[in-house]
């Protein structure tokens, strides 16, 4: 992609961080146990992970995208 800040052709470095919801749902899943937790885990993990993109050249913050 092209960096909007320095216009260099970059391969943006990504940083995946779980959002707050991921922690909360993880806590709820732990409380509920496996009987209902197992079916919730796959949908929660994908929806709760935020991917932060940063330009490796000028360190500009490019944005946060859902995978
Ligand atoms: Zn840049």
mmCIF file of C-alpha atoms and ligand atoms in Angstrom:
data_model
loop_
_atom_site.group_PDB
_atom_site.id
_atom_site.type_symbol
_atom_site.label_atom_id
_atom_site.label_comp_id
_atom_site.label_asym_id
_atom_site.label_seq_id
_atom_site.Cartn_x
_atom_site.Cartn_y
_atom_site.Cartn_z
ATOM 1 C CA UNK A 1 0.000 0.000 0.000
ATOM 2 C CA UNK A 2 0.975 3.669 -0.307
ATOM 3 C CA UNK A 3 1.421 5.572 2.907
ATOM 4 C CA UNK A 4 -0.892 8.620 2.938
ATOM 5 C CA UNK A 5 1.596 10.527 5.069
ATOM 6 C CA UNK A 6 4.986 10.043 3.373
ATOM 7 C CA UNK A 7 3.714 8.510 0.081
ATOM 8 C CA UNK A 8 6.250 5.746 0.239
ATOM 9 C CA UNK A 9 5.291 2.310 -0.961
ATOM 10 C CA UNK A 10 5.184 0.381 2.258
ATOM 11 C CA UNK A 11 4.124 -2.898 3.663
ATOM 12 C CA UNK A 12 2.305 -1.599 6.692
ATOM 13 C CA UNK A 13 3.279 -3.261 9.895
ATOM 14 C CA UNK A 14 0.307 -4.568 11.762
ATOM 15 C CA UNK A 15 -0.263 -5.037 15.400
ATOM 16 C CA UNK A 16 -3.135 -7.175 16.533
ATOM 17 C CA UNK A 17 -4.599 -6.329 19.862
ATOM 18 C CA UNK A 18 -7.690 -7.802 21.400
ATOM 19 C CA UNK A 19 -10.282 -5.152 22.153
ATOM 20 C CA UNK A 20 -11.880 -4.649 25.524
ATOM 21 C CA UNK A 21 -14.824 -6.784 24.421
ATOM 22 C CA UNK A 22 -12.458 -9.693 23.911
ATOM 23 C CA UNK A 23 -11.425 -9.575 27.537
ATOM 24 C CA UNK A 24 -14.991 -9.239 28.767
ATOM 25 C CA UNK A 25 -16.272 -12.081 26.626
ATOM 26 C CA UNK A 26 -13.304 -14.177 27.657
ATOM 27 C CA UNK A 27 -14.218 -13.571 31.278
ATOM 28 C CA UNK A 28 -17.863 -14.466 30.628
ATOM 29 C CA UNK A 29 -16.818 -17.610 28.760
ATOM 30 C CA UNK A 30 -14.649 -18.602 31.706
ATOM 31 C CA UNK A 31 -17.607 -18.127 34.043
ATOM 32 C CA UNK A 32 -20.044 -20.048 31.877
ATOM 33 C CA UNK A 33 -17.696 -22.957 31.400
ATOM 34 C CA UNK A 34 -17.347 -25.150 28.369
ATOM 35 C CA UNK A 35 -20.981 -26.094 27.886
ATOM 36 C CA UNK A 36 -21.798 -22.784 26.227
ATOM 37 C CA UNK A 37 -18.296 -21.332 25.896
ATOM 38 C CA UNK A 38 -17.057 -23.566 23.132
ATOM 39 C CA UNK A 39 -19.603 -22.372 20.587
ATOM 40 C CA UNK A 40 -19.010 -18.717 21.460
ATOM 41 C CA UNK A 41 -15.226 -18.642 21.161
ATOM 42 C CA UNK A 42 -14.882 -18.725 17.326
ATOM 43 C CA UNK A 43 -17.223 -15.784 16.679
ATOM 44 C CA UNK A 44 -15.914 -13.704 19.564
ATOM 45 C CA UNK A 45 -12.237 -13.985 18.731
ATOM 46 C CA UNK A 46 -12.602 -12.754 15.148
ATOM 47 C CA UNK A 47 -14.938 -9.904 16.000
ATOM 48 C CA UNK A 48 -12.998 -8.639 18.973
ATOM 49 C CA UNK A 49 -9.544 -8.460 17.468
ATOM 50 C CA UNK A 50 -8.473 -5.024 16.274
ATOM 51 C CA UNK A 51 -5.620 -4.727 13.787
ATOM 52 C CA UNK A 52 -3.583 -1.527 14.078
ATOM 53 C CA UNK A 53 -1.632 -0.452 10.983
ATOM 54 C CA UNK A 54 1.491 1.674 11.282
ATOM 55 C CA UNK A 55 3.798 2.956 8.530
ATOM 56 C CA UNK A 56 7.278 1.504 9.107
ATOM 57 C CA UNK A 57 8.851 4.413 7.231
ATOM 58 C CA UNK A 58 7.443 7.498 8.975
ATOM 59 C CA UNK A 59 5.680 5.789 11.888
ATOM 60 C CA UNK A 60 2.368 7.339 10.891
ATOM 61 C CA UNK A 61 -0.670 5.719 12.368
ATOM 62 C CA UNK A 62 -2.674 4.461 9.399
ATOM 63 C CA UNK A 63 -5.741 3.272 11.167
ATOM 64 C CA UNK A 64 -7.479 0.424 12.836
ATOM 65 C CA UNK A 65 -9.102 -2.266 10.793
ATOM 66 C CA UNK A 66 -11.148 -5.269 11.583
ATOM 67 C CA UNK A 67 -9.759 -8.353 9.937
HETATM 68 ZN ZN1 LIG B 1 4.721 6.725 5.924
#
